[in-house]
Coordinates of C-alpha atoms in Angstrom, one line a residue:
Y1 CA 186.5 49.4 -11.1
T2 CA 183.3 49.8 -9.0
S3 CA 183.0 50.8 -5.3
T4 CA 179.4 50.9 -3.4
L5 CA 179.1 54.7 -2.4
S6 CA 178.4 56.9 0.6
Y7 CA 175.8 58.0 2.9
L8 CA 176.6 61.1 2.2
D9 CA 176.9 60.8 -2.0
I10 CA 173.6 58.5 -1.2
Y11 CA 172.2 61.2 1.1
R12 CA 172.9 64.3 -1.2
I13 CA 171.8 62.2 -4.9
R14 CA 168.9 61.5 -3.2
K15 CA 168.3 65.4 -1.6
D16 CA 168.7 66.6 -5.7
I17 CA 167.2 64.8 -7.9
K18 CA 164.0 65.7 -4.8
F19 CA 165.3 69.7 -5.9
I20 CA 165.1 68.5 -9.5
H21 CA 161.6 67.3 -8.9
S22 CA 161.5 70.2 -7.2
I23 CA 162.0 72.5 -10.0
K24 CA 160.2 70.8 -13.0
R25 CA 156.8 71.4 -11.5
K26 CA 157.4 74.6 -10.0
L27 CA 158.4 75.0 -14.1
R28 CA 155.5 72.8 -15.5
K29 CA 153.2 75.4 -13.0
T30 CA 154.1 78.5 -13.4
D31 CA 154.3 78.3 -16.8
S32 CA 158.6 79.2 -17.2
I33 CA 161.8 78.3 -18.9
I34 CA 165.2 77.4 -16.6
R35 CA 168.6 78.9 -19.2
V36 CA 172.6 78.2 -19.0
T37 CA 173.1 82.7 -19.2
D38 CA 175.2 83.1 -21.6
K39 CA 179.4 84.0 -20.4
S40 CA 178.7 83.6 -17.5
G41 CA 177.1 80.6 -17.8
I42 CA 174.6 80.5 -14.7
F43 CA 171.0 79.1 -14.3
H44 CA 168.1 82.2 -15.7
I45 CA 164.5 82.1 -14.8
G46 CA 162.0 83.7 -16.7
S47 CA 158.2 82.8 -18.5
T48 CA 158.4 81.3 -21.3
V49 CA 155.3 83.9 -23.3
D50 CA 158.3 86.8 -22.8
Y51 CA 160.4 84.1 -24.4
D52 CA 158.7 83.5 -27.1
E53 CA 157.5 87.0 -27.4
K54 CA 161.7 87.8 -27.5
I55 CA 162.3 85.5 -29.8
E56 CA 158.7 86.9 -32.5
R57 CA 160.6 90.2 -31.8
Y58 CA 165.1 89.0 -33.8
Q59 CA 162.9 87.0 -36.2
A60 CA 161.2 90.2 -37.0
K61 CA 163.8 92.4 -36.3
T62 CA 166.8 90.4 -38.3
N63 CA 164.9 88.7 -41.0
A64 CA 167.0 86.0 -40.5
Y65 CA 165.7 82.6 -41.7
I66 CA 163.1 81.9 -43.6
Q67 CA 160.8 78.8 -43.2
L68 CA 160.7 75.4 -45.4
S69 CA 157.8 72.8 -46.1
S70 CA 159.5 70.0 -45.7
D71 CA 162.5 68.3 -44.2
P72 CA 165.4 69.2 -45.9
L73 CA 168.0 67.0 -44.0
M74 CA 168.5 64.4 -47.0
D75 CA 168.5 67.4 -49.8
T76 CA 171.9 69.3 -47.4
F77 CA 173.5 66.1 -47.4
Y78 CA 173.4 65.7 -51.6
K79 CA 174.1 67.8 -52.4
V80 CA 177.1 67.9 -49.4
V81 CA 178.5 64.9 -51.3
S82 CA 178.0 66.0 -54.5
L83 CA 180.4 69.1 -53.9
L84 CA 183.3 67.0 -52.2
N85 CA 182.9 64.1 -54.9
N86 CA 183.2 67.2 -57.6
L87 CA 185.7 69.1 -55.9
R88 CA 187.8 66.3 -55.4
T89 CA 187.9 65.0 -59.1
K90 CA 188.7 68.1 -60.4
Q91 CA 191.9 68.1 -58.4
Q92 CA 190.7 71.1 -55.5
I93 CA 191.3 69.6 -52.6
T94 CA 193.3 66.8 -50.8
Q95 CA 191.8 63.0 -50.6
W96 CA 192.4 63.0 -46.4
Q97 CA 190.3 66.3 -46.1
H98 CA 188.2 64.7 -48.9
T99 CA 187.6 61.8 -46.2
K100 CA 187.8 64.3 -43.5
M101 CA 184.9 66.5 -44.6
M102 CA 182.6 63.8 -46.0
P103 CA 179.3 63.6 -44.0
D104 CA 178.3 60.0 -42.6
K105 CA 174.8 59.2 -43.8
N106 CA 173.5 56.8 -40.5
K107 CA 174.9 59.5 -38.3
I108 CA 173.9 63.4 -40.2
Q109 CA 170.6 64.5 -38.3
L110 CA 169.2 68.0 -38.4
A111 CA 170.6 71.1 -36.5
Y112 CA 167.9 72.8 -34.3
L113 CA 167.9 76.2 -33.1
Y114 CA 167.6 77.5 -29.7
F115 CA 168.0 81.4 -27.4
I116 CA 170.1 81.8 -24.4
P117 CA 169.6 84.5 -22.6
K118 CA 171.9 87.6 -22.0
P119 CA 171.6 89.1 -18.7
H120 CA 175.1 91.0 -19.0
K121 CA 172.5 93.4 -21.2
T122 CA 169.9 95.8 -19.9
G123 CA 166.6 94.0 -21.1
T124 CA 168.4 90.2 -21.4
P125 CA 168.1 90.0 -25.0
L126 CA 169.0 86.3 -26.1
R127 CA 171.2 84.8 -28.3
P128 CA 170.0 82.1 -31.5
I129 CA 172.6 79.3 -31.1
V130 CA 172.6 76.7 -33.5
S131 CA 173.5 73.0 -32.0
G132 CA 173.7 71.2 -36.1
M133 CA 177.2 68.5 -34.4
N134 CA 175.8 65.8 -36.5
A135 CA 174.4 68.1 -39.2
P136 CA 175.7 66.8 -43.1
T137 CA 178.4 71.0 -43.3
T138 CA 179.7 70.6 -39.6
K139 CA 182.7 69.5 -40.5
I140 CA 183.4 71.3 -44.2
S141 CA 182.5 74.1 -41.0
R142 CA 185.6 72.5 -39.4
M143 CA 187.8 72.2 -41.8
L144 CA 187.8 75.4 -42.6
D145 CA 188.0 77.2 -39.3
R146 CA 191.6 74.9 -38.6
L147 CA 193.1 76.2 -42.2
I148 CA 191.6 80.0 -42.1
R149 CA 192.4 80.9 -38.9
P150 CA 195.9 80.3 -38.5
L151 CA 195.9 82.6 -41.2
F152 CA 193.3 84.6 -40.3
D153 CA 196.2 85.1 -37.0
Q154 CA 199.3 85.2 -38.6
Y155 CA 198.3 87.9 -40.8
V156 CA 196.1 90.5 -38.3
K157 CA 197.7 89.7 -35.3
Q158 CA 198.7 93.6 -35.0
T159 CA 195.7 94.8 -34.2
T160 CA 193.9 91.8 -32.7
I161 CA 193.6 92.1 -28.7
I162 CA 193.7 88.6 -27.6
D163 CA 193.3 88.5 -23.4
G164 CA 193.4 91.5 -21.0
V165 CA 197.5 90.8 -20.6
H166 CA 197.9 91.3 -24.0
L167 CA 195.6 94.6 -23.8
I168 CA 198.0 95.8 -21.1
R169 CA 201.2 95.5 -23.1
Q170 CA 199.8 97.4 -25.3
L171 CA 198.6 100.3 -23.8
D172 CA 202.0 100.0 -21.4
K173 CA 204.2 100.3 -24.8
Y174 CA 201.5 103.5 -26.2
V175 CA 202.5 105.3 -22.8
S176 CA 205.7 104.2 -23.4
L177 CA 206.4 106.3 -26.5
G178 CA 205.1 109.2 -24.9
L179 CA 201.6 109.6 -26.3
L180 CA 199.3 109.4 -23.8
K181 CA 197.9 112.7 -23.4
S182 CA 195.3 113.8 -20.2
T183 CA 193.2 115.0 -23.9
T184 CA 192.9 110.7 -24.9
H185 CA 190.4 109.5 -24.6
L186 CA 189.3 105.8 -24.8
C187 CA 186.6 104.7 -27.4
T188 CA 184.5 100.9 -27.5
F189 CA 182.4 99.5 -29.6
D190 CA 180.3 96.6 -29.6
I191 CA 178.6 95.2 -33.1
T192 CA 174.8 94.1 -32.0
D193 CA 173.8 91.1 -34.2
L194 CA 177.5 90.3 -36.0
Y195 CA 175.9 87.3 -36.5
T196 CA 173.5 87.2 -38.6
I197 CA 173.6 90.4 -39.7
L198 CA 176.2 89.2 -42.7
P199 CA 176.0 89.7 -46.4
Q200 CA 176.4 86.0 -47.1
E201 CA 177.7 86.9 -51.1
E202 CA 179.8 89.8 -50.1
S203 CA 181.1 87.8 -46.7
I204 CA 182.2 85.2 -49.2
A205 CA 184.1 87.6 -51.6
I206 CA 185.8 88.9 -48.7
L207 CA 187.8 86.2 -48.2
K208 CA 188.3 85.6 -50.7
Q209 CA 190.1 89.0 -50.9
F210 CA 192.0 88.2 -48.0
L211 CA 193.4 85.0 -48.9
I212 CA 194.8 86.6 -52.4
R213 CA 195.9 90.3 -50.9
F214 CA 198.0 87.2 -48.7
N215 CA 199.3 84.9 -51.2
Q216 CA 197.1 82.4 -50.3
T217 CA 196.6 80.5 -53.5
H218 CA 196.8 77.0 -51.5
V219 CA 196.0 77.3 -48.5
R220 CA 197.6 72.8 -47.7
G221 CA 196.9 71.3 -50.9
M222 CA 193.0 73.8 -51.4
S223 CA 192.7 75.6 -53.7
I224 CA 190.7 79.2 -53.3
N225 CA 187.7 78.3 -55.5
A226 CA 187.4 75.3 -53.0
I227 CA 187.1 77.1 -50.4
E228 CA 185.0 79.4 -51.6
S229 CA 182.2 76.5 -53.5
L230 CA 182.9 75.3 -49.4
A231 CA 182.6 78.1 -47.6
R232 CA 179.2 79.5 -50.2
I233 CA 177.3 76.2 -48.6
V234 CA 178.6 76.0 -45.0
L235 CA 176.5 79.5 -45.4
T236 CA 173.7 79.0 -47.9
E237 CA 172.9 75.0 -46.3
N238 CA 172.2 76.4 -42.9
V239 CA 169.2 74.6 -42.5
F240 CA 166.7 73.6 -38.7
I241 CA 164.6 72.7 -37.1
Y242 CA 163.0 75.6 -34.3
G243 CA 159.0 74.2 -32.8
N244 CA 158.1 71.9 -35.1
K245 CA 159.0 73.4 -37.9
Y246 CA 161.8 73.5 -40.9
Y247 CA 164.1 76.8 -41.3
R248 CA 166.9 77.7 -43.0
Q249 CA 169.3 80.6 -42.9
V250 CA 169.7 83.4 -45.6
K251 CA 171.5 86.3 -44.0
G252 CA 174.9 85.5 -41.6
G253 CA 175.9 82.3 -40.7
A254 CA 175.0 80.3 -37.8
M255 CA 176.1 80.2 -34.2
G256 CA 177.2 77.5 -32.8
S257 CA 178.8 76.4 -36.0
P258 CA 183.3 76.4 -35.6
F259 CA 183.5 78.9 -39.3
T260 CA 181.0 81.7 -38.8
L261 CA 183.4 82.7 -36.2
T262 CA 186.4 83.4 -38.9
L263 CA 184.0 84.4 -41.6
A264 CA 183.0 87.2 -39.5
N265 CA 186.8 88.6 -37.9
I266 CA 187.5 88.9 -41.8
F267 CA 184.5 90.5 -42.4
M268 CA 185.2 93.0 -39.6
W269 CA 188.7 93.4 -40.5
H270 CA 188.0 94.5 -45.1
W271 CA 186.5 97.5 -42.8
E272 CA 187.3 98.2 -40.5
Q273 CA 191.0 98.6 -42.8
K274 CA 190.4 102.2 -43.6
L275 CA 190.1 103.4 -39.5
V276 CA 193.6 101.4 -38.9
E277 CA 195.6 103.7 -41.6
K278 CA 194.7 106.2 -40.2
Q279 CA 195.0 105.3 -36.9
K280 CA 198.9 104.0 -37.8
A281 CA 199.9 107.6 -39.5
S282 CA 198.6 109.3 -36.1
N283 CA 200.9 107.2 -33.6
E284 CA 197.9 105.9 -32.6
L285 CA 196.8 102.7 -30.5
Y286 CA 194.2 100.6 -32.5
G287 CA 192.3 97.4 -31.2
R288 CA 190.1 95.4 -33.1
S289 CA 188.5 94.3 -29.5
C290 CA 186.0 96.0 -27.1
V291 CA 186.7 96.4 -23.4
S292 CA 183.8 96.6 -22.0
F293 CA 183.5 92.4 -23.6
L294 CA 187.3 91.9 -21.5
D295 CA 188.0 91.5 -18.2
V296 CA 189.9 94.7 -17.3
Q297 CA 189.1 98.0 -16.9
I298 CA 190.7 101.3 -18.1
N299 CA 191.0 105.2 -17.5
N300 CA 193.1 107.6 -18.3
Q301 CA 194.0 109.9 -15.5
D302 CA 195.3 113.3 -16.9
G303 CA 197.8 110.7 -18.6
K304 CA 198.0 108.6 -16.5
I305 CA 195.9 105.3 -17.8
I306 CA 194.5 103.2 -15.0
T307 CA 193.7 99.4 -14.8
A308 CA 192.3 96.9 -13.1
V309 CA 190.1 93.7 -12.8
Y310 CA 186.6 94.6 -14.7
H311 CA 183.5 93.1 -13.8
K312 CA 180.3 93.2 -15.2
E313 CA 176.7 95.0 -13.5
A314 CA 175.1 91.8 -14.4
S315 CA 177.8 89.4 -13.1
E316 CA 176.9 87.1 -10.1
P317 CA 179.5 86.7 -7.5
Y318 CA 179.2 82.5 -9.3
I319 CA 181.8 79.5 -9.1
V320 CA 181.4 76.0 -9.0
P321 CA 180.0 75.3 -4.5
F322 CA 182.7 73.7 -2.1
K323 CA 180.1 70.9 -2.0
S324 CA 180.1 69.8 -5.9
D325 CA 182.4 66.5 -6.6
H326 CA 184.7 68.1 -8.8
P327 CA 188.2 67.3 -8.1
R328 CA 190.0 69.1 -4.9
H329 CA 192.7 70.4 -7.4
I330 CA 190.2 72.3 -9.3
F331 CA 188.7 74.7 -6.5
E332 CA 192.7 75.5 -6.1
N333 CA 193.1 76.4 -9.1
I334 CA 190.1 79.1 -9.3
I335 CA 191.2 80.3 -7.0
T336 CA 195.2 80.5 -8.4
T337 CA 193.6 82.0 -11.0
A338 CA 191.7 85.0 -9.8
L339 CA 195.1 86.2 -7.7
L340 CA 197.3 85.4 -10.4
R341 CA 194.3 87.7 -12.6
A342 CA 194.3 90.5 -9.8
I343 CA 198.0 90.8 -10.3
R344 CA 198.8 91.1 -13.5
Y345 CA 196.0 93.7 -13.7
S346 CA 196.0 96.0 -10.8
S347 CA 197.8 99.2 -11.5
T348 CA 198.3 99.8 -7.5
L349 CA 198.4 98.4 -4.0
Q350 CA 194.8 99.7 -3.1
T351 CA 193.7 98.3 -6.1
F352 CA 194.5 95.0 -6.6
N353 CA 193.0 95.5 -2.4
H354 CA 190.1 96.6 -4.3
E355 CA 190.2 92.9 -5.9
I356 CA 190.8 90.6 -3.0
R357 CA 188.5 91.8 -1.1
A358 CA 185.7 90.6 -3.8
L359 CA 187.0 87.5 -4.8
K360 CA 186.8 87.5 -0.4
L361 CA 183.3 87.5 -0.9
M362 CA 182.7 85.2 -4.3
L363 CA 184.3 82.5 -2.3
L364 CA 182.6 82.8 1.9
Y365 CA 179.4 83.6 -0.9
N366 CA 180.3 79.7 -2.6
R367 CA 181.8 78.3 1.0
L368 CA 185.1 78.0 -0.2
N369 CA 188.8 78.1 1.7
I370 CA 189.9 81.5 2.2
S371 CA 193.7 81.0 4.1
M372 CA 195.1 81.5 0.0
L373 CA 193.7 85.9 0.5
T374 CA 194.5 86.3 4.4
N375 CA 196.9 88.7 5.8
D376 CA 199.5 86.5 7.1
R377 CA 200.1 84.2 4.0
P378 CA 202.7 85.3 0.9
Y379 CA 201.8 85.3 -2.6
N380 CA 204.7 83.4 -4.2
F381 CA 203.3 83.3 -8.1
G382 CA 207.6 83.6 -8.6
D383 CA 207.6 86.0 -11.6
D384 CA 203.6 87.0 -12.6
W385 CA 203.8 90.0 -9.8
R386 CA 203.6 92.6 -12.7
Y387 CA 201.8 95.7 -10.8
N388 CA 202.7 99.0 -10.9
E389 CA 202.3 101.9 -8.8
R390 CA 200.5 104.8 -11.1
T391 CA 198.5 106.0 -10.2
V392 CA 195.1 106.5 -7.4
P393 CA 192.2 104.3 -8.1
S394 CA 188.7 105.1 -6.7
P395 CA 187.5 103.9 -3.6
S396 CA 186.2 101.1 -2.9
T397 CA 182.9 100.3 -3.0
I398 CA 183.7 97.8 -0.5
N399 CA 184.3 97.9 3.1
D400 CA 185.3 95.9 5.3
K401 CA 182.0 95.3 7.4
I402 CA 180.2 93.7 4.8
C403 CA 183.4 91.4 4.6
E404 CA 182.9 90.8 8.4
S405 CA 179.8 90.0 8.2
I406 CA 179.4 87.8 5.6
I407 CA 182.3 86.1 7.5
R408 CA 179.9 85.9 10.5
R409 CA 177.6 84.7 8.1
D410 CA 180.3 81.5 7.1
A411 CA 180.6 80.8 10.2
I412 CA 177.7 79.8 11.6
L413 CA 175.8 78.0 8.8
P414 CA 178.5 75.9 7.4
G415 CA 179.2 74.8 11.8
V416 CA 175.2 73.4 10.9
D417 CA 176.1 71.8 7.5
R418 CA 178.8 70.3 9.0
K419 CA 177.5 69.1 12.2
I420 CA 174.5 67.1 9.2
E421 CA 177.1 65.6 7.4
L422 CA 179.7 64.4 10.9
L423 CA 175.9 62.8 11.6
L424 CA 175.6 61.5 8.0
Y425 CA 179.1 60.2 8.1
L426 CA 179.0 58.3 11.6
G427 CA 175.7 58.4 12.5
I428 CA 174.2 55.6 10.8
P429 CA 176.6 53.5 10.5
I430 CA 177.2 53.0 13.9
I431 CA 173.4 52.7 14.4
I432 CA 173.5 50.1 12.0
V433 CA 175.7 48.2 13.6
V434 CA 174.5 48.4 16.9
F435 CA 171.3 46.7 15.6
W436 CA 173.8 43.5 13.9
L437 CA 175.1 43.2 17.3
F438 CA 171.8 42.9 19.0
Q439 CA 170.5 40.5 16.6
I440 CA 173.9 38.6 17.4
I441 CA 173.6 39.0 21.3
H442 CA 170.2 38.1 20.6
W443 CA 170.8 34.5 18.6
I444 CA 173.2 33.5 20.8
C445 CA 170.4 34.3 24.0
S446 CA 168.5 32.2 22.2
K447 CA 170.5 29.4 21.8
Y448 CA 172.4 28.8 24.9
C449 CA 170.9 31.0 27.6
W450 CA 166.8 31.1 26.9
N451 CA 166.7 27.1 25.6
E452 CA 166.4 25.9 29.4
D453 CA 163.4 28.2 30.5
E454 CA 161.9 27.4 27.8
Q455 CA 161.1 23.2 27.5
Q456 CA 160.3 24.8 30.9
T457 CA 157.9 26.9 30.6
E458 CA 156.8 24.0 27.8
N459 CA 156.8 21.6 30.6
L460 CA 154.1 23.8 32.6
Q461 CA 151.7 24.5 29.5
Q462 CA 151.0 20.7 29.2
D463 CA 150.9 20.0 33.5
S464 CA 148.1 22.7 32.9
K465 CA 146.2 21.0 30.4
D466 CA 146.2 18.0 31.9
L467 CA 145.3 18.7 35.0
K468 CA 142.0 19.9 32.8
E469 CA 141.6 16.5 31.3
V470 CA 141.6 15.4 34.6
I471 CA 139.7 17.9 36.6
I472 CA 136.5 17.5 33.9
H473 CA 136.5 13.7 33.3
K474 CA 133.9 12.2 36.6
D475 CA 136.1 8.4 36.1
E476 CA 139.5 9.5 38.1
P477 CA 142.6 7.7 37.6
E478 CA 144.6 6.2 40.8
D479 CA 147.9 7.6 40.7
L480 CA 146.4 12.0 40.3
S481 CA 150.0 12.4 40.6
V482 CA 151.4 10.2 36.7
V483 CA 148.9 12.1 35.1
I484 CA 150.2 15.9 36.4
N485 CA 153.7 14.4 35.9
P486 CA 154.9 10.9 34.7
K487 CA 157.8 11.8 36.6
M488 CA 155.9 12.3 39.8
K489 CA 155.6 8.5 39.7
L490 CA 158.9 7.5 41.5
L491 CA 158.0 9.5 44.8
A492 CA 153.8 9.0 44.2
T493 CA 155.5 4.8 44.8
K494 CA 158.0 5.7 47.7

């Protein structure tokens, strides 16, 4: 089923196409590059020279990639096929696992490497992403992640923080036990370039220890030895192309491979055991998560926990614009989700109002309706209202004057857009209707009203022609009226 586009859609499509072509021309002229940023999902424009320098520094710092002399695709394919057939012959994997992991020779493609910027960090470093949707080892990586990730979530859930709500609940339990003091320090840490610094063989050995510790000799019919062999080929046969050159990753795993995240989590689980045991002995809370990467901010003020929504310093207030062609419920879900997060994370009413003010600014900036956030409209979220009075947050950094100025700007600018849209919706169809109405009136008049006038005009032209001939010729006719107009013959004879 297809339908014609409206005039507004056609206008917007043409405008967007011109805008895209303009961006391409400017990127070529200025030697720039545009990429979607990490986490925030907005566009980042940078210099191509700066990107190349950062990539060279990253490769020199990690030493994770080595260059190959030829295309390794088919060699990797035959290694994967040989390993899968060997494991199936030894009954170390089931038939459905063998079929699920076997790559298709007609569909395999060599993975490629690209980098995305991280503007939320100092200096805007780059994150390497290996895109290998049709790589020979991709199906094996998906199978291992499908089998092992549920085990990790089951056995390590006591020291794993899922999201901000889970973190706040853990803190509430810690406070309810009377363990929080004014001298309690909240510490977070982050590991730089974790995926590309993992020792491959050591990570595989830790994976095997993890399975043995929790008595997992077989995972859904797959033996530990088979898991070890499959994990090794996923790590060692991570080959890709970048800049028309072939590379192999010799340290860590591919960022973009499903199994790499699970393997990194297990690696960190192994090295944090001593710290977890020490924290438990002193009744302290430990969660293997970095607060700065979550969307909740936690402070300890005089033995009281303050929680609020956390916004990164480099975060931009960009969401789906109101003019986007997304379904209408998407915009409602954006507002509802933001409100629920503000309610769950805010420890006081002032903290909640601070987040609502920030949310209003974000919605106004993207031309969305803020009627859900007005004071005269109640919030109806049922049991999701969870904020409690624990302490007073820091003063708000966003005042009402800023909100008022943006509201005024939003009240002026959208009016111009609405006039243009109204002109496109109504003006163009009216012009077309008037044009065709004029054509119909012209056709009717030419056929029924203007026919006699045209005949009279033709007669006058013929009479003028005959009169000229009479004047020019020497021999005059006996009856001049007959020559001028045959119809006047009767009048002449009378």
